[in-house]
PDB file of C-alpha atoms in Angstrom:
ATOM      1  CA  MET U  19     -22.668 -13.085  52.201  1.00 68.00           C
ATOM      2  CA  GLN U  20     -19.905 -10.520  53.146  1.00 71.00           C
ATOM      3  CA  ASN U  21     -17.523 -13.183  54.263  1.00 72.00           C
ATOM      4  CA  GLN U  22     -17.950 -14.894  50.902  1.00 75.00           C
ATOM      5  CA  ILE U  23     -17.241 -11.756  48.820  1.00 76.00           C
ATOM      6  CA  VAL U  24     -14.092 -11.166  50.906  1.00 70.00           C
ATOM      7  CA  HIS U  25     -12.997 -14.789  50.341  1.00 70.00           C
ATOM      8  CA  GLU U  26     -13.612 -14.514  46.581  1.00 77.00           C
ATOM      9  CA  SER U  27     -11.674 -11.122  46.458  1.00 81.00           C
ATOM     10  CA  ILE U  28      -8.674 -12.653  48.140  1.00 81.00           C
ATOM     11  CA  SER U  29      -8.718 -15.608  45.836  1.00 81.00           C
ATOM     12  CA  GLU U  30      -8.849 -13.296  42.722  1.00 82.00           C
ATOM     13  CA  MET U  31      -6.045 -11.044  44.040  1.00 85.00           C
ATOM     14  CA  LYS U  32      -3.815 -14.170  44.461  1.00 86.00           C
ATOM     15  CA  LYS U  33      -4.454 -14.977  40.817  1.00 86.00           C
ATOM     16  CA  TYR U  34      -3.509 -11.395  39.834  1.00 86.00           C
ATOM     17  CA  ALA U  35      -0.408 -11.524  41.927  1.00 91.00           C
ATOM     18  CA  LYS U  36       0.599 -14.785  40.337  1.00 91.00           C
ATOM     19  CA  ALA U  37       0.506 -12.970  36.841  1.00 91.00           C
ATOM     20  CA  LEU U  38       2.974 -10.296  38.150  1.00 92.00           C
ATOM     21  CA  GLN U  39       5.172 -12.884  39.645  1.00 94.00           C
ATOM     22  CA  GLY U  40       5.104 -14.859  36.301  1.00 93.00           C
ATOM     23  CA  ASN U  41       6.438 -11.719  34.578  1.00 92.00           C
ATOM     24  CA  ARG U  42       9.426 -11.491  37.092  1.00 95.00           C
ATOM     25  CA  ASN U  43      10.119 -15.198  36.402  1.00 96.00           C
ATOM     26  CA  TYR U  44       9.978 -14.599  32.778  1.00 94.00           C
ATOM     27  CA  VAL U  45      12.472 -11.652  32.967  1.00 96.00           C
ATOM     28  CA  ALA U  46      14.897 -13.650  35.133  1.00 96.00           C
ATOM     29  CA  LYS U  47      14.706 -16.489  32.779  1.00 95.00           C
ATOM     30  CA  LYS U  48      15.445 -14.415  29.650  1.00 94.00           C
ATOM     31  CA  THR U  49      18.185 -12.411  31.176  1.00 95.00           C
ATOM     32  CA  ALA U  50      19.844 -15.560  32.660  1.00 96.00           C
ATOM     33  CA  GLU U  51      20.038 -16.755  28.929  1.00 95.00           C
ATOM     34  CA  ASP U  52      21.062 -13.228  27.441  1.00 95.00           C
ATOM     35  CA  PRO U  53      21.624 -10.350  29.709  1.00 95.00           C
ATOM     36  CA  ASP U  54      20.999  -8.008  26.829  1.00 95.00           C
ATOM     37  CA  TYR U  55      17.882  -9.588  25.706  1.00 95.00           C
ATOM     38  CA  PHE U  56      15.389  -6.881  26.423  1.00 95.00           C
ATOM     39  CA  ARG U  57      17.818  -4.182  25.417  1.00 95.00           C
ATOM     40  CA  LYS U  58      18.003  -5.690  21.897  1.00 94.00           C
ATOM     41  CA  LEU U  59      14.195  -6.154  21.889  1.00 94.00           C
ATOM     42  CA  SER U  60      13.823  -2.442  22.575  1.00 95.00           C
ATOM     43  CA  GLN U  61      15.734  -1.638  19.432  1.00 94.00           C
ATOM     44  CA  GLY U  62      12.767  -2.440  17.209  1.00 92.00           C
ATOM     45  CA  GLN U  63      10.758  -5.321  15.652  1.00 93.00           C
ATOM     46  CA  ASN U  64      11.036  -7.174  12.415  1.00 92.00           C
ATOM     47  CA  PRO U  65       8.102  -9.608  12.353  1.00 94.00           C
ATOM     48  CA  LYS U  66       7.874 -11.990   9.378  1.00 90.00           C
ATOM     49  CA  TYR U  67       4.182 -12.183   9.292  1.00 93.00           C
ATOM     50  CA  LEU U  68       0.886 -10.657  10.507  1.00 97.00           C
ATOM     51  CA  LEU U  69      -1.393 -12.920  12.456  1.00 98.00           C
ATOM     52  CA  ILE U  70      -5.020 -12.305  12.754  1.00 98.00           C
ATOM     53  CA  GLY U  71      -6.511 -14.450  15.402  1.00 97.00           C
ATOM     54  CA  CYS U  72      -9.217 -14.910  17.922  1.00 98.00           C
ATOM     55  CA  SER U  73      -9.198 -13.377  21.360  1.00 97.00           C
ATOM     56  CA  ASP U  74      -9.842 -16.702  23.116  1.00 96.00           C
ATOM     57  CA  SER U  75      -7.284 -17.253  25.932  1.00 96.00           C
ATOM     58  CA  ARG U  76      -6.659 -20.907  24.669  1.00 96.00           C
ATOM     59  CA  ALA U  77      -5.123 -19.797  21.407  1.00 95.00           C
ATOM     60  CA  PRO U  78      -2.038 -17.675  22.231  1.00 95.00           C
ATOM     61  CA  PRO U  79      -0.099 -17.250  18.879  1.00 96.00           C
ATOM     62  CA  ASN U  80       3.473 -16.991  20.314  1.00 95.00           C
ATOM     63  CA  GLU U  81       3.050 -19.911  22.499  1.00 95.00           C
ATOM     64  CA  ILE U  82       1.420 -22.424  20.030  1.00 96.00           C
ATOM     65  CA  THR U  83       3.862 -21.507  17.389  1.00 96.00           C
ATOM     66  CA  GLU U  84       6.876 -21.470  19.826  1.00 94.00           C
ATOM     67  CA  THR U  85       7.982 -17.933  18.730  1.00 94.00           C
ATOM     68  CA  ASP U  86       9.503 -15.109  20.646  1.00 92.00           C
ATOM     69  CA  PRO U  87       8.366 -11.528  21.023  1.00 93.00           C
ATOM     70  CA  GLY U  88       9.190  -9.593  17.863  1.00 94.00           C
ATOM     71  CA  GLU U  89       8.536 -12.427  15.532  1.00 95.00           C
ATOM     72  CA  ILE U  90       4.726 -12.038  14.977  1.00 96.00           C
ATOM     73  CA  PHE U  91       2.660  -8.927  14.491  1.00 97.00           C
ATOM     74  CA  ILE U  92      -0.625  -9.829  16.048  1.00 98.00           C
ATOM     75  CA  HIS U  93      -4.167  -8.583  15.908  1.00 98.00           C
ATOM     76  CA  ARG U  94      -6.924 -10.411  17.952  1.00 98.00           C
ATOM     77  CA  ASN U  95     -10.591 -10.036  18.161  1.00 97.00           C
ATOM     78  CA  ILE U  96     -13.628 -12.145  18.816  1.00 97.00           C
ATOM     79  CA  ALA U  97     -13.683 -15.071  16.221  1.00 97.00           C
ATOM     80  CA  ASN U  98     -10.937 -13.655  14.120  1.00 98.00           C
ATOM     81  CA  VAL U  99     -13.129 -11.600  11.813  1.00 98.00           C
ATOM     82  CA  VAL U 100     -11.858  -9.145   9.263  1.00 97.00           C
ATOM     83  CA  VAL U 101     -14.534  -6.478   8.957  1.00 96.00           C
ATOM     84  CA  PRO U 102     -13.972  -4.137   6.042  1.00 94.00           C
ATOM     85  CA  THR U 103     -15.011  -1.034   7.866  1.00 94.00           C
ATOM     86  CA  ASP U 104     -13.077  -1.777  11.082  1.00 96.00           C
ATOM     87  CA  LEU U 105     -10.453   0.955  11.507  1.00 96.00           C
ATOM     88  CA  ASN U 106      -8.500  -0.931  14.051  1.00 97.00           C
ATOM     89  CA  ILE U 107      -7.864  -3.978  11.837  1.00 97.00           C
ATOM     90  CA  ASN U 108      -7.315  -1.774   8.782  1.00 97.00           C
ATOM     91  CA  CYS U 109      -4.615   0.216  10.674  1.00 98.00           C
ATOM     92  CA  VAL U 110      -2.996  -3.034  11.760  1.00 98.00           C
ATOM     93  CA  ILE U 111      -2.932  -4.408   8.175  1.00 98.00           C
ATOM     94  CA  GLN U 112      -1.663  -1.158   6.677  1.00 97.00           C
ATOM     95  CA  TYR U 113       1.148  -0.813   9.332  1.00 97.00           C
ATOM     96  CA  ALA U 114       2.165  -4.489   8.848  1.00 97.00           C
ATOM     97  CA  ILE U 115       2.461  -4.106   5.014  1.00 96.00           C
ATOM     98  CA  GLU U 116       3.689  -0.700   4.563  1.00 95.00           C
ATOM     99  CA  HIS U 117       6.020  -0.185   7.457  1.00 95.00           C
ATOM    100  CA  LEU U 118       6.842  -3.655   8.840  1.00 96.00           C
ATOM    101  CA  LYS U 119       7.007  -5.041   5.108  1.00 95.00           C
ATOM    102  CA  VAL U 120       5.518  -8.309   6.046  1.00 95.00           C
ATOM    103  CA  HIS U 121       4.711 -10.645   3.032  1.00 92.00           C
ATOM    104  CA  ASN U 122       2.528 -13.241   4.887  1.00 94.00           C
ATOM    105  CA  ILE U 123      -0.803 -12.634   6.544  1.00 96.00           C
ATOM    106  CA  VAL U 124      -2.379 -15.608   8.586  1.00 97.00           C
ATOM    107  CA  ILE U 125      -5.934 -15.826   9.521  1.00 97.00           C
ATOM    108  CA  MET U 126      -6.149 -18.196  12.489  1.00 98.00           C
ATOM    109  CA  GLY U 127      -9.383 -19.641  13.911  1.00 97.00           C
ATOM    110  CA  HIS U 128      -9.657 -22.302  16.288  1.00 98.00           C
ATOM    111  CA  THR U 129     -12.063 -25.141  17.400  1.00 97.00           C
ATOM    112  CA  PHE U 130     -14.478 -24.848  20.345  1.00 97.00           C
ATOM    113  CA  CYS U 131     -14.769 -21.132  19.599  1.00 97.00           C
ATOM    114  CA  GLY U 132     -17.382 -19.610  21.723  1.00 97.00           C
ATOM    115  CA  GLY U 133     -18.136 -16.840  19.361  1.00 97.00           C
ATOM    116  CA  VAL U 134     -18.712 -19.279  16.496  1.00 97.00           C
ATOM    117  CA  LYS U 135     -20.886 -21.364  18.654  1.00 97.00           C
ATOM    118  CA  ALA U 136     -22.935 -18.353  19.711  1.00 97.00           C
ATOM    119  CA  ALA U 137     -23.403 -17.298  16.138  1.00 97.00           C
ATOM    120  CA  MET U 138     -25.123 -20.560  15.319  1.00 96.00           C
ATOM    121  CA  LYS U 139     -27.971 -20.016  17.832  1.00 95.00           C
ATOM    122  CA  GLN U 140     -30.762 -17.564  18.054  1.00 94.00           C
ATOM    123  CA  ASP U 141     -30.134 -16.538  21.622  1.00 95.00           C
ATOM    124  CA  SER U 142     -29.102 -13.023  22.186  1.00 94.00           C
ATOM    125  CA  VAL U 143     -25.771 -12.578  23.891  1.00 94.00           C
ATOM    126  CA  GLY U 144     -26.440  -8.828  24.307  1.00 92.00           C
ATOM    127  CA  GLY U 145     -25.750  -5.431  22.780  1.00 89.00           C
ATOM    128  CA  LEU U 146     -22.669  -5.035  20.533  1.00 94.00           C
ATOM    129  CA  LEU U 147     -21.757  -8.618  20.653  1.00 96.00           C
ATOM    130  CA  ASP U 148     -24.957  -9.493  18.634  1.00 96.00           C
ATOM    131  CA  LEU U 149     -23.890  -6.933  16.028  1.00 96.00           C
ATOM    132  CA  TRP U 150     -20.399  -8.323  15.909  1.00 96.00           C
ATOM    133  CA  LEU U 151     -21.555 -11.997  15.526  1.00 97.00           C
ATOM    134  CA  ASN U 152     -23.617 -10.805  12.633  1.00 96.00           C
ATOM    135  CA  ASN U 153     -20.420 -11.114  10.633  1.00 96.00           C
ATOM    136  CA  LEU U 154     -20.237 -14.876  11.538  1.00 97.00           C
ATOM    137  CA  LYS U 155     -23.951 -15.441  10.945  1.00 97.00           C
ATOM    138  CA  LEU U 156     -23.426 -14.336   7.341  1.00 97.00           C
ATOM    139  CA  VAL U 157     -20.808 -17.018   6.911  1.00 97.00           C
ATOM    140  CA  TYR U 158     -23.099 -19.588   8.602  1.00 97.00           C
ATOM    141  CA  GLU U 159     -26.112 -18.579   6.426  1.00 97.00           C
ATOM    142  CA  LYS U 160     -23.915 -19.271   3.375  1.00 95.00           C
ATOM    143  CA  HIS U 161     -22.733 -22.675   4.464  1.00 95.00           C
ATOM    144  CA  GLN U 162     -25.564 -23.849   6.789  1.00 94.00           C
ATOM    145  CA  GLU U 163     -26.679 -26.695   4.544  1.00 94.00           C
ATOM    146  CA  LEU U 164     -23.202 -28.226   4.744  1.00 95.00           C
ATOM    147  CA  ILE U 165     -22.700 -27.431   8.384  1.00 96.00           C
ATOM    148  CA  ASN U 166     -26.090 -28.784   9.488  1.00 95.00           C
ATOM    149  CA  GLN U 167     -25.490 -32.136   8.084  1.00 95.00           C
ATOM    150  CA  LEU U 168     -22.979 -32.840  10.907  1.00 96.00           C
ATOM    151  CA  GLU U 169     -24.526 -34.582  13.923  1.00 94.00           C
ATOM    152  CA  ASP U 170     -22.075 -33.526  16.565  1.00 96.00           C
ATOM    153  CA  GLU U 171     -22.260 -29.857  17.806  1.00 96.00           C
ATOM    154  CA  ASP U 172     -18.448 -29.628  18.206  1.00 96.00           C
ATOM    155  CA  ASP U 173     -18.099 -30.789  14.494  1.00 97.00           C
ATOM    156  CA  ARG U 174     -20.527 -28.162  13.424  1.00 97.00           C
ATOM    157  CA  VAL U 175     -18.673 -25.455  15.347  1.00 97.00           C
ATOM    158  CA  ALA U 176     -15.352 -26.666  13.888  1.00 97.00           C
ATOM    159  CA  CYS U 177     -16.866 -26.662  10.407  1.00 97.00           C
ATOM    160  CA  LEU U 178     -18.140 -22.970  10.706  1.00 98.00           C
ATOM    161  CA  ALA U 179     -14.711 -22.027  12.226  1.00 98.00           C
ATOM    162  CA  HIS U 180     -13.065 -23.402   9.198  1.00 96.00           C
ATOM    163  CA  MET U 181     -15.522 -21.674   6.732  1.00 96.00           C
ATOM    164  CA  ASN U 182     -15.042 -18.463   8.680  1.00 97.00           C
ATOM    165  CA  VAL U 183     -11.307 -18.589   8.279  1.00 97.00           C
ATOM    166  CA  ARG U 184     -11.904 -19.075   4.443  1.00 94.00           C
ATOM    167  CA  GLU U 185     -14.209 -16.033   4.332  1.00 94.00           C
ATOM    168  CA  GLN U 186     -11.753 -13.896   6.230  1.00 95.00           C
ATOM    169  CA  VAL U 187      -8.932 -14.807   3.868  1.00 93.00           C
ATOM    170  CA  LEU U 188     -11.077 -13.426   1.053  1.00 91.00           C
ATOM    171  CA  ASN U 189     -11.887 -10.333   3.034  1.00 94.00           C
ATOM    172  CA  VAL U 190      -8.148  -9.719   3.363  1.00 94.00           C
ATOM    173  CA  TRP U 191      -7.740 -10.134  -0.417  1.00 90.00           C
ATOM    174  CA  LYS U 192     -10.441  -7.660  -1.080  1.00 91.00           C
ATOM    175  CA  ASN U 193      -8.846  -5.073   1.174  1.00 93.00           C
ATOM    176  CA  PRO U 194      -7.562  -1.985  -0.795  1.00 93.00           C
ATOM    177  CA  ILE U 195      -4.393  -1.919   1.210  1.00 94.00           C
ATOM    178  CA  VAL U 196      -3.392  -5.509   0.224  1.00 92.00           C
ATOM    179  CA  GLN U 197      -4.387  -4.789  -3.443  1.00 89.00           C
ATOM    180  CA  LYS U 198      -2.309  -1.635  -3.604  1.00 90.00           C
ATOM    181  CA  SER U 199       0.651  -3.571  -2.054  1.00 90.00           C
ATOM    182  CA  TRP U 200       0.650  -5.623  -5.292  1.00 84.00           C
ATOM    183  CA  GLN U 201       0.721  -2.649  -7.533  1.00 82.00           C
ATOM    184  CA  ASP U 202       3.511  -1.183  -5.499  1.00 86.00           C
ATOM    185  CA  GLY U 203       5.566  -4.319  -6.080  1.00 84.00           C
ATOM    186  CA  HIS U 204       5.066  -5.859  -2.569  1.00 87.00           C
ATOM    187  CA  PRO U 205       3.378  -9.169  -3.055  1.00 85.00           C
ATOM    188  CA  VAL U 206       1.458 -10.477   0.080  1.00 90.00           C
ATOM    189  CA  MET U 207       0.487 -14.101   0.636  1.00 89.00           C
ATOM    190  CA  VAL U 208      -2.631 -14.842   2.787  1.00 91.00           C
ATOM    191  CA  HIS U 209      -2.902 -18.148   4.701  1.00 93.00           C
ATOM    192  CA  GLY U 210      -5.676 -19.883   6.583  1.00 95.00           C
ATOM    193  CA  TRP U 211      -4.974 -21.698   9.891  1.00 97.00           C
ATOM    194  CA  LEU U 212      -7.343 -23.740  12.209  1.00 97.00           C
ATOM    195  CA  PHE U 213      -5.848 -24.315  15.596  1.00 97.00           C
ATOM    196  CA  ARG U 214      -7.182 -27.567  17.161  1.00 97.00           C
ATOM    197  CA  VAL U 215      -7.605 -26.763  20.794  1.00 97.00           C
ATOM    198  CA  GLU U 216      -8.251 -30.559  21.514  1.00 97.00           C
ATOM    199  CA  THR U 217      -4.848 -31.639  20.084  1.00 96.00           C
ATOM    200  CA  GLY U 218      -2.609 -28.470  20.095  1.00 96.00           C
ATOM    201  CA  PHE U 219      -1.999 -28.772  16.353  1.00 97.00           C
ATOM    202  CA  ILE U 220      -2.402 -26.069  13.794  1.00 97.00           C
ATOM    203  CA  GLU U 221      -4.253 -27.298  10.495  1.00 95.00           C
ATOM    204  CA  GLU U 222      -3.107 -25.381   7.533  1.00 93.00           C
ATOM    205  CA  LEU U 223      -6.249 -24.973   5.340  1.00 91.00           C
ATOM    206  CA  GLU U 224      -6.234 -25.671   1.619  1.00 84.00           C
ATOM    207  CA  ILE U 225      -7.705 -22.449   0.433  1.00 76.00           C
ATOM    208  CA  GLU U 226      -7.553 -22.179  -3.448  1.00 65.00           C
ATOM    209  CA  GLU U 227      -8.502 -18.460  -3.275  1.00 54.00           C
ATOM    210  CA  SER U 228      -5.507 -17.678  -0.969  1.00 49.00           C
ATOM    211  CA  ILE U 229      -4.054 -15.778  -3.897  1.00 55.00           C
ATOM    212  CA  PRO U 230      -6.916 -15.240  -6.386  1.00 60.00           C
ATOM    213  CA  THR U 231      -5.706 -15.329  -9.899  1.00 58.00           C
ATOM    214  CA  ASN U 232      -8.755 -13.252 -10.916  1.00 56.00           C
ATOM    215  CA  LEU U 233     -10.220 -11.297  -8.183  1.00 65.00           C
ATOM    216  CA  SER U 234     -13.897 -10.438  -8.867  1.00 70.00           C
ATOM    217  CA  LYS U 235     -14.117  -7.261 -10.874  1.00 73.00           C
ATOM    218  CA  VAL U 236     -16.543  -6.044  -8.220  1.00 78.00           C
ATOM    219  CA  PHE U 237     -13.585  -5.670  -5.750  1.00 82.00           C
ATOM    220  CA  GLN U 238     -10.732  -4.975  -8.155  1.00 77.00           C
ATOM    221  CA  LEU U 239      -9.278  -1.604  -7.711  1.00 80.00           C
ATOM    222  CA  ASN U 240      -7.062   0.547 -10.030  1.00 79.00           C
ATOM    223  CA  PHE U 241      -4.995   3.008  -7.991  1.00 83.00           C
ATOM    224  CA  LYS U 242      -3.748   6.296  -9.064  1.00 81.00           C
ATOM    225  CA  PRO U 243       0.039   6.585  -9.433  1.00 76.00           C
ATOM    226  CA  THR U 244       2.065   8.631  -6.812  1.00 66.00           C
ATOM    227  CA  GLN U 245       2.416  12.451  -7.454  1.00 63.00           C
ATOM    228  CA  SER U 246       6.084  12.032  -7.679  1.00 55.00           C
ATOM    229  CA  GLN U 247       5.569  10.318 -11.121  1.00 51.00           C
ATOM    230  CA  LYS U 248       5.566  12.561 -14.293  1.00 52.00           C
ATOM    231  CA  PRO U 249       2.303  12.565 -16.252  1.00 55.00           C
ATOM    232  CA  LYS U 250       3.676  10.665 -19.290  1.00 55.00           C
ATOM    233  CA  GLN U 251       5.317   8.051 -16.932  1.00 55.00           C
ATOM    234  CA  GLN U 252       1.937   7.744 -14.916  1.00 57.00           C
ATOM    235  CA  LYS U 253       0.163   6.754 -18.249  1.00 57.00           C
ATOM    236  CA  GLU U 254       2.816   4.267 -19.245  1.00 56.00           C
ATOM    237  CA  ASP U 255       2.871   2.766 -15.666  1.00 55.00           C
ATOM    238  CA  ASN U 256      -0.883   2.543 -15.610  1.00 56.00           C
ATOM    239  CA  GLU U 257      -1.042   0.726 -18.869  1.00 56.00           C
ATOM    240  CA  GLU U 258       1.931  -1.544 -17.819  1.00 54.00           C
ATOM    241  CA  GLU U 259       0.222  -2.242 -14.455  1.00 52.00           C
ATOM    242  CA  ARG U 260      -3.107  -3.243 -15.989  1.00 51.00           C
ATOM    243  CA  SER U 261      -1.504  -5.663 -18.531  1.00 50.00           C
ATOM    244  CA  ARG U 262       0.820  -7.325 -15.971  1.00 49.00           C
ATOM    245  CA  SER U 263      -1.103  -7.494 -12.627  1.00 50.00           C
ATOM    246  CA  PRO U 264      -3.152 -10.545 -13.318  1.00 51.00           C
ATOM    247  CA  SER U 265      -0.184 -12.442 -14.773  1.00 56.00           C
ATOM    248  CA  ILE U 266       1.874 -11.478 -11.809  1.00 55.00           C
ATOM    249  CA  ARG U 267      -0.799 -12.784  -9.409  1.00 56.00           C
ATOM    250  CA  LYS U 268      -1.104 -15.865 -11.420  1.00 60.00           C
ATOM    251  CA  ARG U 269       2.696 -16.589 -11.477  1.00 60.00           C
ATOM    252  CA  PHE U 270       2.940 -15.796  -7.757  1.00 61.00           C
ATOM    253  CA  GLN U 271       0.089 -18.139  -6.966  1.00 61.00           C
ATOM    254  CA  ARG U 272       1.752 -20.939  -8.808  1.00 63.00           C
ATOM    255  CA  MET U 273       5.134 -20.234  -7.100  1.00 63.00           C
ATOM    256  CA  GLN U 274       3.514 -20.155  -3.652  1.00 64.00           C
ATOM    257  CA  SER U 275       1.726 -23.436  -4.268  1.00 66.00           C
ATOM    258  CA  ARG U 276       4.972 -25.166  -5.502  1.00 64.00           C
ATOM    259  CA  LEU U 277       6.889 -23.768  -2.467  1.00 65.00           C
ATOM    260  CA  GLU U 278       4.362 -24.989   0.089  1.00 66.00           C
ATOM    261  CA  THR U 279       4.289 -28.462  -1.581  1.00 69.00           C
ATOM    262  CA  GLU U 280       7.969 -28.810  -1.904  1.00 66.00           C
ATOM    263  CA  ILE U 281       8.630 -27.449   1.799  1.00 67.00           C
ATOM    264  CA  LYS U 282       6.297 -29.914   3.189  1.00 66.00           C
ATOM    265  CA  ARG U 283       7.824 -32.780   1.196  1.00 69.00           C
ATOM    266  CA  LEU U 284      11.539 -31.829   1.956  1.00 67.00           C
ATOM    267  CA  THR U 285      10.639 -31.317   5.608  1.00 65.00           C
ATOM    268  CA  ILE U 286       9.637 -34.832   5.836  1.00 67.00           C
ATOM    269  CA  ILE U 287      12.918 -35.896   4.094  1.00 66.00           C
ATOM    270  CA  THR U 288      14.928 -33.774   6.560  1.00 64.00           C
ATOM    271  CA  LEU U 289      13.403 -35.466   9.503  1.00 65.00           C
ATOM    272  CA  GLN U 290      14.540 -38.740   8.162  1.00 65.00           C
ATOM    273  CA  ASP U 291      18.029 -37.341   7.113  1.00 66.00           C
ATOM    274  CA  PRO U 292      19.144 -34.117   9.096  1.00 64.00           C
ATOM    275  CA  ASN U 293      22.064 -33.785   6.618  1.00 64.00           C
ATOM    276  CA  GLN U 294      19.748 -32.750   3.794  1.00 63.00           C
ATOM    277  CA  ASP U 295      19.913 -28.994   2.575  1.00 64.00           C
ATOM    278  CA  VAL U 296      16.196 -28.278   2.710  1.00 61.00           C
ATOM    279  CA  GLU U 297      16.443 -24.738   1.419  1.00 63.00           C
ATOM    280  CA  LYS U 298      18.629 -25.625  -1.474  1.00 66.00           C
ATOM    281  CA  GLY U 299      16.351 -28.446  -2.457  1.00 65.00           C
ATOM    282  CA  VAL U 300      13.283 -26.203  -2.378  1.00 64.00           C
ATOM    283  CA  ILE U 301      15.056 -23.578  -4.589  1.00 67.00           C
ATOM    284  CA  ASP U 302      16.144 -26.337  -7.092  1.00 70.00           C
ATOM    285  CA  GLN U 303      12.803 -28.074  -7.246  1.00 68.00           C
ATOM    286  CA  VAL U 304      10.658 -25.018  -7.604  1.00 65.00           C
ATOM    287  CA  SER U 305      13.120 -23.377 -10.155  1.00 69.00           C
ATOM    288  CA  GLU U 306      13.026 -26.544 -12.198  1.00 69.00           C
ATOM    289  CA  VAL U 307       9.141 -26.687 -12.299  1.00 65.00           C
ATOM    290  CA  LEU U 308       8.689 -23.003 -12.960  1.00 62.00           C
ATOM    291  CA  GLN U 309      11.296 -22.943 -15.859  1.00 68.00           C
ATOM    292  CA  LYS U 310       9.304 -25.772 -17.561  1.00 64.00           C
ATOM    293  CA  ASP U 311       5.998 -23.962 -16.908  1.00 62.00           C
ATOM    294  CA  PRO U 312       4.940 -22.027 -20.208  1.00 62.00           C
ATOM    295  CA  GLU U 313       2.664 -19.858 -17.978  1.00 56.00           C
ATOM    296  CA  PHE U 314       5.566 -18.787 -15.751  1.00 56.00           C
ATOM    297  CA  LYS U 315       7.717 -16.469 -17.800  1.00 54.00           C
ATOM    298  CA  THR U 316      10.265 -13.866 -16.647  1.00 49.00           C
ATOM    299  CA  GLU U 317       9.354 -10.351 -17.693  1.00 45.00           C
ATOM    300  CA  ASP U 318      11.830  -7.662 -18.258  1.00 43.00           C
ATOM    301  CA  HIS U 319      10.746  -4.233 -16.953  1.00 41.00           C
TER     302      HIS U 319
END
């Protein structure tokens, strides 16, 4: 028995040492490409989006998106859940929006998720995990009729993972920090991804509520103006904000939808003809569509 414990301990220490050696290899590779790489990295970060993903070791955000350190602001927990009362995730969201100025938040779930699978069963996994998985059980309860129609267990797990991403997207939109960012003139887009572990591809989910044109009044919040505003200006700004917020969301939703459609279409064209100017094509196409759209009108403020 003692010899077995020693043997297992040596094996685990070798794995641990391999991780540290991997770090040295990583540093050597990066500095060979650019001697100032880490000095530049230490100057600060400018990520383009916040990704809220699962802690599962098979779904590393940087690796599967082929991005470098500094490009993604990341929060991970079991089964990528956005709990309204979770101080940790709310601090991450606030910092990402107010300080890093990200305009995109991505909720990324994945197939073969252990947390999702456990939430579909009645077996206790113990203590705090059971409490955490109740967040998933609520999603399962809502969609169980659809999910249970699938015969294969892996398909049922993938379906609930999909539905869970959709639910967490809505939770992000209900978040006061995100709602306030709109009032402050900082629009945020929320996206849903499902990472297919079995293929390695990310599936971008079609979520019609990704930018809700009319958020349920139960969750809609009106924010007090900042103290630096004068009383008269506060009243005018409040009235203006109430009148224009829904239309801003609606116009931005239409713009995001057109952008996503045109980018996908023009990306295919670019693969066929590398000389195509994708960005200019997107701008021209979206501008033309929006100019003809009677519901998308420019407002002077």
